[in-house]
Short mmCIF file of C-alpha atoms in Angstrom, two decimals:
data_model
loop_
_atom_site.label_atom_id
_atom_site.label_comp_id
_atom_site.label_asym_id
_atom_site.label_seq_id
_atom_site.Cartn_x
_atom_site.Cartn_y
_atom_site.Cartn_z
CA UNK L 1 0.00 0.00 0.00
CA UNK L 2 1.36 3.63 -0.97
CA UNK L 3 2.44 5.73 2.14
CA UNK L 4 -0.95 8.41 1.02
CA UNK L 5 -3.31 5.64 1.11
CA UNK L 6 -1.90 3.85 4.31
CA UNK L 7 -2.13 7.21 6.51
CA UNK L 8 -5.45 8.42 4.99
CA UNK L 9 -6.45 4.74 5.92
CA UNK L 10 -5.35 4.76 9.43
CA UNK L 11 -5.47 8.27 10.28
CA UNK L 12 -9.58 8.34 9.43
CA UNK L 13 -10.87 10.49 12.35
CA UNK L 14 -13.10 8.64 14.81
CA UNK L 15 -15.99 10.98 14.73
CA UNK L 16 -19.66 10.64 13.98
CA UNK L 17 -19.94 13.08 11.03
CA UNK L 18 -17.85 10.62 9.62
CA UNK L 19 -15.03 13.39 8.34
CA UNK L 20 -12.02 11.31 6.22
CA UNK L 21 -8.64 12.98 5.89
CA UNK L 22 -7.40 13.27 2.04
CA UNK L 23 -3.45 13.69 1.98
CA UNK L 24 -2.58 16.06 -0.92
CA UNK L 25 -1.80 15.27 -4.44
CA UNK L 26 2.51 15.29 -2.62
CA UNK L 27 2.32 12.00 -0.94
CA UNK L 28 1.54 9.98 -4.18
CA UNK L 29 4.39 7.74 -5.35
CA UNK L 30 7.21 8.79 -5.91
CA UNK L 31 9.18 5.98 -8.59
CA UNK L 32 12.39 8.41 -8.90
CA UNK L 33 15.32 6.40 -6.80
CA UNK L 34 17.82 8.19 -4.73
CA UNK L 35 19.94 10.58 -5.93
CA UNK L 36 23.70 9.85 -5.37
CA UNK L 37 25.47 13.20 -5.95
CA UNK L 38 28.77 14.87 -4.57
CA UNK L 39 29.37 14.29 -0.77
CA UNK L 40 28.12 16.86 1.57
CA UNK L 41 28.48 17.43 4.91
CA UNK L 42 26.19 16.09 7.00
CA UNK L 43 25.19 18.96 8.95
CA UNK L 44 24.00 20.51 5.64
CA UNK L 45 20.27 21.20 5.69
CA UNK L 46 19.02 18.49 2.38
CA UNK L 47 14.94 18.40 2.66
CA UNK L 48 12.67 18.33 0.12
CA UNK L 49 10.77 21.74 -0.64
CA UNK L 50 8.86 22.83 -3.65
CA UNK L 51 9.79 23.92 -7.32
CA UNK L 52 13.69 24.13 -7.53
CA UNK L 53 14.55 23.62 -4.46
CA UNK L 54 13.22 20.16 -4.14
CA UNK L 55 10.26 19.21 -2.25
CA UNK L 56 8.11 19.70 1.09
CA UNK L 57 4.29 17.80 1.82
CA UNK L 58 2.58 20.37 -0.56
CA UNK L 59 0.15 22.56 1.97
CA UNK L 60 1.88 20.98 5.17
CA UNK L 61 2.81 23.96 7.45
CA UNK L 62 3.05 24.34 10.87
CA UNK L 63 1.90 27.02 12.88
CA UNK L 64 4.04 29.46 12.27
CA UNK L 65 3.47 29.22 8.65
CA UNK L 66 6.75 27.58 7.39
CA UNK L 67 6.34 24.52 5.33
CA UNK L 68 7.28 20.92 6.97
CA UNK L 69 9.86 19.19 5.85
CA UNK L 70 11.39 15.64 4.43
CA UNK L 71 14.93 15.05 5.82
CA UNK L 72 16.44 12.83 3.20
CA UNK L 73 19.45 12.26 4.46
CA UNK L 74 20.67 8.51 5.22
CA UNK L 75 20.09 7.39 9.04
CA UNK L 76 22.27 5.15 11.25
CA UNK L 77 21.75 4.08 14.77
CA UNK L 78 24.70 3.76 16.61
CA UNK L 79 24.87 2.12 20.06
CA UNK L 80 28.01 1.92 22.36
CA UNK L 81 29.04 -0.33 25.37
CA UNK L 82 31.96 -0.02 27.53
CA UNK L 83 33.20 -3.00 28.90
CA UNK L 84 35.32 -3.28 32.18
CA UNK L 85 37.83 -6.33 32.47
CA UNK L 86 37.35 -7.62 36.18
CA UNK L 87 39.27 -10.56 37.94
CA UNK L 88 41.91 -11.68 37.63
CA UNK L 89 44.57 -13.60 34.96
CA UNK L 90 42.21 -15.26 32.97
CA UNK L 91 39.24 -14.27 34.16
CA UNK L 92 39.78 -10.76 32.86
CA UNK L 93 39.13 -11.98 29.80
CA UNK L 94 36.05 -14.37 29.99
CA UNK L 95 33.40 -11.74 29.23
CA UNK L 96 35.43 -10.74 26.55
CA UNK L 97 35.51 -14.29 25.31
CA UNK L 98 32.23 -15.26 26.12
CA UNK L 99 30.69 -12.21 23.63
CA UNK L 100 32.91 -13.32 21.14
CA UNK L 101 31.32 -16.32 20.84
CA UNK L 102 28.21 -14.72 20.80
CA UNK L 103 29.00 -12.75 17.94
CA UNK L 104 30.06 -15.72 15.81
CA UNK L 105 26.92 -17.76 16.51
CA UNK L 106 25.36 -19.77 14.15
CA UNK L 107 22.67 -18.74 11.99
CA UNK L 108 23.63 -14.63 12.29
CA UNK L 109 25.46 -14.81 9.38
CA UNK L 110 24.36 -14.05 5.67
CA UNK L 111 21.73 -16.50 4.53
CA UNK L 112 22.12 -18.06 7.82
CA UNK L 113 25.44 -18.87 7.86
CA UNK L 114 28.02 -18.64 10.85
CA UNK L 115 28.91 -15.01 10.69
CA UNK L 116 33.23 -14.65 10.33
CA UNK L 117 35.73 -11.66 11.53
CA UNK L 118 37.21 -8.89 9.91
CA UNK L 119 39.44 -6.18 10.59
CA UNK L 120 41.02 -3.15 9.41
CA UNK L 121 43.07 -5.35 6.77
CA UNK L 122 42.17 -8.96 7.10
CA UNK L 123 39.61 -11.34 5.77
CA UNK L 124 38.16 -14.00 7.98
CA UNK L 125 39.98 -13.10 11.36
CA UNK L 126 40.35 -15.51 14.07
CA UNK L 127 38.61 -13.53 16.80
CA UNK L 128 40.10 -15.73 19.66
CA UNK L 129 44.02 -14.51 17.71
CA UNK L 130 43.09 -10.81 17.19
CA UNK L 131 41.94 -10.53 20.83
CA UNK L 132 44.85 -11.73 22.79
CA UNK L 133 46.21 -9.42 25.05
CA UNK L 134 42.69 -7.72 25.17
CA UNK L 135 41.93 -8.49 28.37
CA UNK L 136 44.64 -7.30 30.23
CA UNK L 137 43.84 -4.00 29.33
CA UNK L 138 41.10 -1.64 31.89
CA UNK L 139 38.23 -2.42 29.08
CA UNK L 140 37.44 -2.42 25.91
CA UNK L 141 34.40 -0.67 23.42
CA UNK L 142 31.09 -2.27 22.20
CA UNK L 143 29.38 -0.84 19.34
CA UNK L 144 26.24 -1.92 17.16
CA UNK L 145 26.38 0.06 13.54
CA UNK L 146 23.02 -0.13 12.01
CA UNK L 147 22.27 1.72 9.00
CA UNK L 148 18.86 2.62 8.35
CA UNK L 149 19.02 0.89 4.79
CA UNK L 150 21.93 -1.65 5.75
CA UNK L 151 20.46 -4.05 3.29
CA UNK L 152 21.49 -1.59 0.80
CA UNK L 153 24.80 -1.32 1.18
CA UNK L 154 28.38 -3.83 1.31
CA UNK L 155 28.97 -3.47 5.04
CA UNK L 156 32.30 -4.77 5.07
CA UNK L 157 33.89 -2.01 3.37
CA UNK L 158 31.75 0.07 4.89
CA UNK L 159 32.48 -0.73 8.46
CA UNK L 160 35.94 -0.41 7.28
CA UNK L 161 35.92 3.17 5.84
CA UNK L 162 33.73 4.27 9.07
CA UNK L 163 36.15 3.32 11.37
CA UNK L 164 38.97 4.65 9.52
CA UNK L 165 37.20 8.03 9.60
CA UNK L 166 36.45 7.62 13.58
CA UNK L 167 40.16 6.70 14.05
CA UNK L 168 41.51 9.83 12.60
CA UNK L 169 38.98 11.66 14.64
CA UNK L 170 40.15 9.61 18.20
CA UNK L 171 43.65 10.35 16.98
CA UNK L 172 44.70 6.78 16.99
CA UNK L 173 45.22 5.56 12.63
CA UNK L 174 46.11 2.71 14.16
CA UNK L 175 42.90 1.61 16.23
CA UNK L 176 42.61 -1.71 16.98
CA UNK L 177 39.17 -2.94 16.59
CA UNK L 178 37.39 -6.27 15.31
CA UNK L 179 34.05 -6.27 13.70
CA UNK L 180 31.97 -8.98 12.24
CA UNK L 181 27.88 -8.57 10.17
CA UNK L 182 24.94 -9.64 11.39
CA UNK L 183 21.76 -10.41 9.27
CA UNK L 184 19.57 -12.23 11.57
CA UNK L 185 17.26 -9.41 12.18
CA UNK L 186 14.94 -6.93 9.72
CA UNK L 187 17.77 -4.32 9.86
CA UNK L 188 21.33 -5.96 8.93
CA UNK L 189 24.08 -4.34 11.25
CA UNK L 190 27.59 -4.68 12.40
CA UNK L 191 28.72 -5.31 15.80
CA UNK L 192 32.43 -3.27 16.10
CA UNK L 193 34.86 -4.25 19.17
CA UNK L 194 37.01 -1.69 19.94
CA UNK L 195 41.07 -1.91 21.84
CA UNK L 196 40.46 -0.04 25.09
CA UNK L 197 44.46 0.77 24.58
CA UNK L 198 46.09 2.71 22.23
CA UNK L 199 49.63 2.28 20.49
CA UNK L 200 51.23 4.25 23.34
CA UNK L 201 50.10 1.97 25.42
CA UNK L 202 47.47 4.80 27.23
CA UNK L 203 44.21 3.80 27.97
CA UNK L 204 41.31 4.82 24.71
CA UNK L 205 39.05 7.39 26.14
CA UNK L 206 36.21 7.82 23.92
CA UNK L 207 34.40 11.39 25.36
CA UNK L 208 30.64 10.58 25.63
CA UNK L 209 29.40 13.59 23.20
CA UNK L 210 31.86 11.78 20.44
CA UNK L 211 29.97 8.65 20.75
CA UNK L 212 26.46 9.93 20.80
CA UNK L 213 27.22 12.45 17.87
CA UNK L 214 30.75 12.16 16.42
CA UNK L 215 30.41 8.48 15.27
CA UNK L 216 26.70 8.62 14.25
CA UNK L 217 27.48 11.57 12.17
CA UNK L 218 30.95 9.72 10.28
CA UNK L 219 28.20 6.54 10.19
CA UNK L 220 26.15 8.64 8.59
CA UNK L 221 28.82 10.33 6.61
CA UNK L 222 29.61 7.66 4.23
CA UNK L 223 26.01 5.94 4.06
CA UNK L 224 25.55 9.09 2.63
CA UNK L 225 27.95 8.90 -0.33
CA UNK L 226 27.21 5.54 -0.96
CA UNK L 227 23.69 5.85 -1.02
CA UNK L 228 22.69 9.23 -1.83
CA UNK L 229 19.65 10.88 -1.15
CA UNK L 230 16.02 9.12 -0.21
CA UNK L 231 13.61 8.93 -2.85
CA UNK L 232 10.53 10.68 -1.40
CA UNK L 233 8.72 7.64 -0.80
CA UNK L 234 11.23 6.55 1.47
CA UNK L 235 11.52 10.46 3.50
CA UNK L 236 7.02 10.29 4.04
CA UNK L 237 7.93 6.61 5.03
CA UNK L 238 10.36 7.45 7.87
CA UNK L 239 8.11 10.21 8.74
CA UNK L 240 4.83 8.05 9.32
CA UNK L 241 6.81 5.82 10.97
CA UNK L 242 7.99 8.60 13.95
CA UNK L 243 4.07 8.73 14.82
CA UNK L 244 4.68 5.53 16.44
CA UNK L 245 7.74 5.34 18.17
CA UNK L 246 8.30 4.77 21.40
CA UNK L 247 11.08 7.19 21.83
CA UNK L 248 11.52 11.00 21.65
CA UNK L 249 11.76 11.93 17.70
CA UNK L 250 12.10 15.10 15.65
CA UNK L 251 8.19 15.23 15.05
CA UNK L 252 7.86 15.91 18.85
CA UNK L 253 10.67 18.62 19.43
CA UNK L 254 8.14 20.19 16.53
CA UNK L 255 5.07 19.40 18.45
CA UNK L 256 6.28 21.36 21.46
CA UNK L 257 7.12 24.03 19.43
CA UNK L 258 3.75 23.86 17.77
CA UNK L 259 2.22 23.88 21.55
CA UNK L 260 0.09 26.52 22.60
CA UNK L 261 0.88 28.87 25.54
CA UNK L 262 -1.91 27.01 27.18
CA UNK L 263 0.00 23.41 26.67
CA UNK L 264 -2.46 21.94 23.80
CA UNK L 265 -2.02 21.61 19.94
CA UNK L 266 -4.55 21.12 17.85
CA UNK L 267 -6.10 17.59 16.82
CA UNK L 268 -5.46 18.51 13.18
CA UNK L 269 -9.50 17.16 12.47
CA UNK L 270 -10.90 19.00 9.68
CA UNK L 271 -7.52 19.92 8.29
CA UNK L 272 -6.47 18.18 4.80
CA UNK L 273 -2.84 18.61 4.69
CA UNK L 274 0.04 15.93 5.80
CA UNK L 275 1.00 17.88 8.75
CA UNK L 276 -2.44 17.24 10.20
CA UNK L 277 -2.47 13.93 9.42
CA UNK L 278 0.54 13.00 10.98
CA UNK L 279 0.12 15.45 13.56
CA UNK L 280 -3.16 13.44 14.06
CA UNK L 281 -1.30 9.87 14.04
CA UNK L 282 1.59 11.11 16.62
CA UNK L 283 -1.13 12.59 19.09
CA UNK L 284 -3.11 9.02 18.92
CA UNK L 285 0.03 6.98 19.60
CA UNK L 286 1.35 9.69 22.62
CA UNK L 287 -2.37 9.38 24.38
CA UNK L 288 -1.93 5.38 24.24
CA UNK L 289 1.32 6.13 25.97
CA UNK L 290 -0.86 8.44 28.58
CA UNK L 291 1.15 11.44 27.47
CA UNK L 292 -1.44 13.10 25.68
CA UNK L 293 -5.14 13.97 26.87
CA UNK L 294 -7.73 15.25 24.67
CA UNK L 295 -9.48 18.10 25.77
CA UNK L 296 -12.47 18.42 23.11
CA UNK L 297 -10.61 19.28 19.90
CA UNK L 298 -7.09 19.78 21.06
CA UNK L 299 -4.91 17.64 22.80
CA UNK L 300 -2.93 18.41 26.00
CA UNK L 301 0.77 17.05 26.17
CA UNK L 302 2.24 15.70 28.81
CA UNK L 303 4.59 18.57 31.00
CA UNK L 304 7.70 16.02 30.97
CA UNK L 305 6.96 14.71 27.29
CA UNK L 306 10.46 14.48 26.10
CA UNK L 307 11.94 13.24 29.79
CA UNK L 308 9.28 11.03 29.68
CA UNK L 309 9.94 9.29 25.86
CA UNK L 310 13.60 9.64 26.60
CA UNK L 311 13.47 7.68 30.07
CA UNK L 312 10.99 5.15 27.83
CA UNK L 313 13.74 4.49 25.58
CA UNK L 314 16.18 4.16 27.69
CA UNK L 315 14.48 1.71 29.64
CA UNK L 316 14.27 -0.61 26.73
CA UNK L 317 17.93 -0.02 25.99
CA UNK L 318 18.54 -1.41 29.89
CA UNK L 319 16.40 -4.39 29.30
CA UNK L 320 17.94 -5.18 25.95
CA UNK L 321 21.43 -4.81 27.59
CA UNK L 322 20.44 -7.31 30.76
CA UNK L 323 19.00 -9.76 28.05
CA UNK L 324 22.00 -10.18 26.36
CA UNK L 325 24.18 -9.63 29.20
CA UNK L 326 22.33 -13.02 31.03
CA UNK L 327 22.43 -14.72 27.69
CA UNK L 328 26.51 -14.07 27.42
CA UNK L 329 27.03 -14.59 31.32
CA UNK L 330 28.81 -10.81 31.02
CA UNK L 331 29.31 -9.50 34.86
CA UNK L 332 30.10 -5.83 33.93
CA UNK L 333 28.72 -4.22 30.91
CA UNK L 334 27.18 -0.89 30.80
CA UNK L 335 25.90 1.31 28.93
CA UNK L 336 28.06 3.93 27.40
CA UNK L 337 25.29 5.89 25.07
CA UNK L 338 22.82 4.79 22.96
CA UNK L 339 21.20 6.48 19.58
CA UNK L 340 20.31 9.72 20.09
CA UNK L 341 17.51 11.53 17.70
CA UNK L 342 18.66 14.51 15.89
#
């Protein structure tokens, strides 16, 4: 079903006149693919808009009148893990060995398969060889790299030329790290271990604000050459899906700017264009969540909306972590930052 028809569909107001949304002529199909152009940095502002400048919802403003807009750019969630080595001798290194064998699992590779090692120059690493010494170390680095449209792309290389890129940045060329594909979910990804040491034989400091924003943004850097642009299919089809995420997203920092001095927006009910009908879907999915009330044709949100999605999310990060934590018998394994929403 075409991304118009599937939000008219579900975003059909609930009322007894029986009022139906109709998303303008904008959110038909789109069959143009992505265009791959000249490399631009990624703080650039690339959104659709209309005539030559390329392309906003036709009719979809906000409040203050300025039109709402597709970010095309590629996406890549990024999640990091800092691992302390604890014990003793060989125990420093059984957490360490015991996620390495989760990693290489059977059945996480392509088609199934037993997924192998890489590294910054060799092919089918031995991850029990390129680890020694690891352990003795304070800790070591954990991070998931999964491109929005991973399916897309040949994440070998591209793993490689990320962490090249995040090297330079750390200033360490020579980072040791070990990485290795995983395709057993919808979203193919790479999990990335990281040396906790550097050549001098310091301990690697990653800073926090790096992580959260440094390495998403080189991720996102080079899915960005290789891929190009989003066809606008693909933009209204990341946007619909923000209306029901369980997380803090763009669409709500532009709800609360939308909000009233009183604290409500409107329902967007009687309105035709795509911001109301996403406005419309967001609202229904924040009042399951009990963070939106509606008070007759507006909706209240919740004082502590973005606290609120933020501590949601990171909830779910914690249980994901303790799941795989009991299922690799890993001790001490925290949390170092997880995706943050532009």
């Amino acid at each position: 079903m075409l991304i118009r028809a599937a939000i008219e569909e579900r975003l059909a107001p609930a009322d007894p006149d029986g009022l139906r949304l109709a998303l303008p002529r904008s959110l038909k199909a789109d069959g143009a693919g992505a265009r791959v152009g000249l490399l631009q940095r990624l703080a650039s502002s690339r959104t659709f808009a209309l005539g030559d400048r390329a392309g906003v919802l036709r009719a979809a403003r906000n409040r203050s009148g300025r039109p709402f807009r597709l970010d095309v750019r590629q996406k890549v969630i990024v999640k990091a893990l800092v691992s302390r080595h604890l014990g003793r001798g060989a125990d420093r290194a059984a957490a360490l060995a015991k996620h390495v064998v989760y990693l290489g699992r059977a059945g996480a590779g392509l088609d199934g398969a037993r997924p192998d090692f890489f590294d910054r120059d060799l092919e089918g690493a031995d991850p029990r060889t390129a680890t020694q010494g690891w352990g003795e170390d304070r800790h070591h680095f954990r991070f998931i790299i999964s491109p929005e449209h991973g399916d897309r792309l040949d994440l070998r290389p591209y793993v490689r030329e990320v962490m090249e890129r995040v090297a330079a940045d750390l200033g360490e060329p020579g980072l040791t790290w070990l990485a290795t594909c995983h395709y057993d979910t919808d979203q193919p990804h790479a999990h990335v271990l990281v040396r906790g040491l550097r050549s001098d034989g310091r301990d690697l400091v990653i800073p926090r604000d790096y992580v959260g924003y440094g390495f998403r943004a080189r991720a996102q850097e080079v899915a960005q050459e290789r891929l190009g642009d989003l066809s606008r299919v693909e933009a209204e089809r990341r946007v619909w899906k923000e209306t029901e995420a369980d997380r803090f997203t763009g669409f709500d920092r532009r709800l609360l700017f939308e909000r009233a001095d009183d604290g409500t927006v409107a329902d967007g009910v009687g309105m035709t264009d795509a911001w109301a009908a996403l406005t419309r879907g967001r609202l229904r999915h924040l009042e399951r969540l009990g963070l939106a009330t509606r008070e007759g044709r507006r909706y209240r949100l919740d004082g502590e909306l973005e606290t609120r999605l933020r501590t949601l999310q990171i909830r779910r990060d914690v249980i994901r972590t303790l799941n795989q934590r009991r299922l690799q018998g890993s001790l001490d394994v925290r949390v170092l930052d997880r995706d943050v929403t532009p």
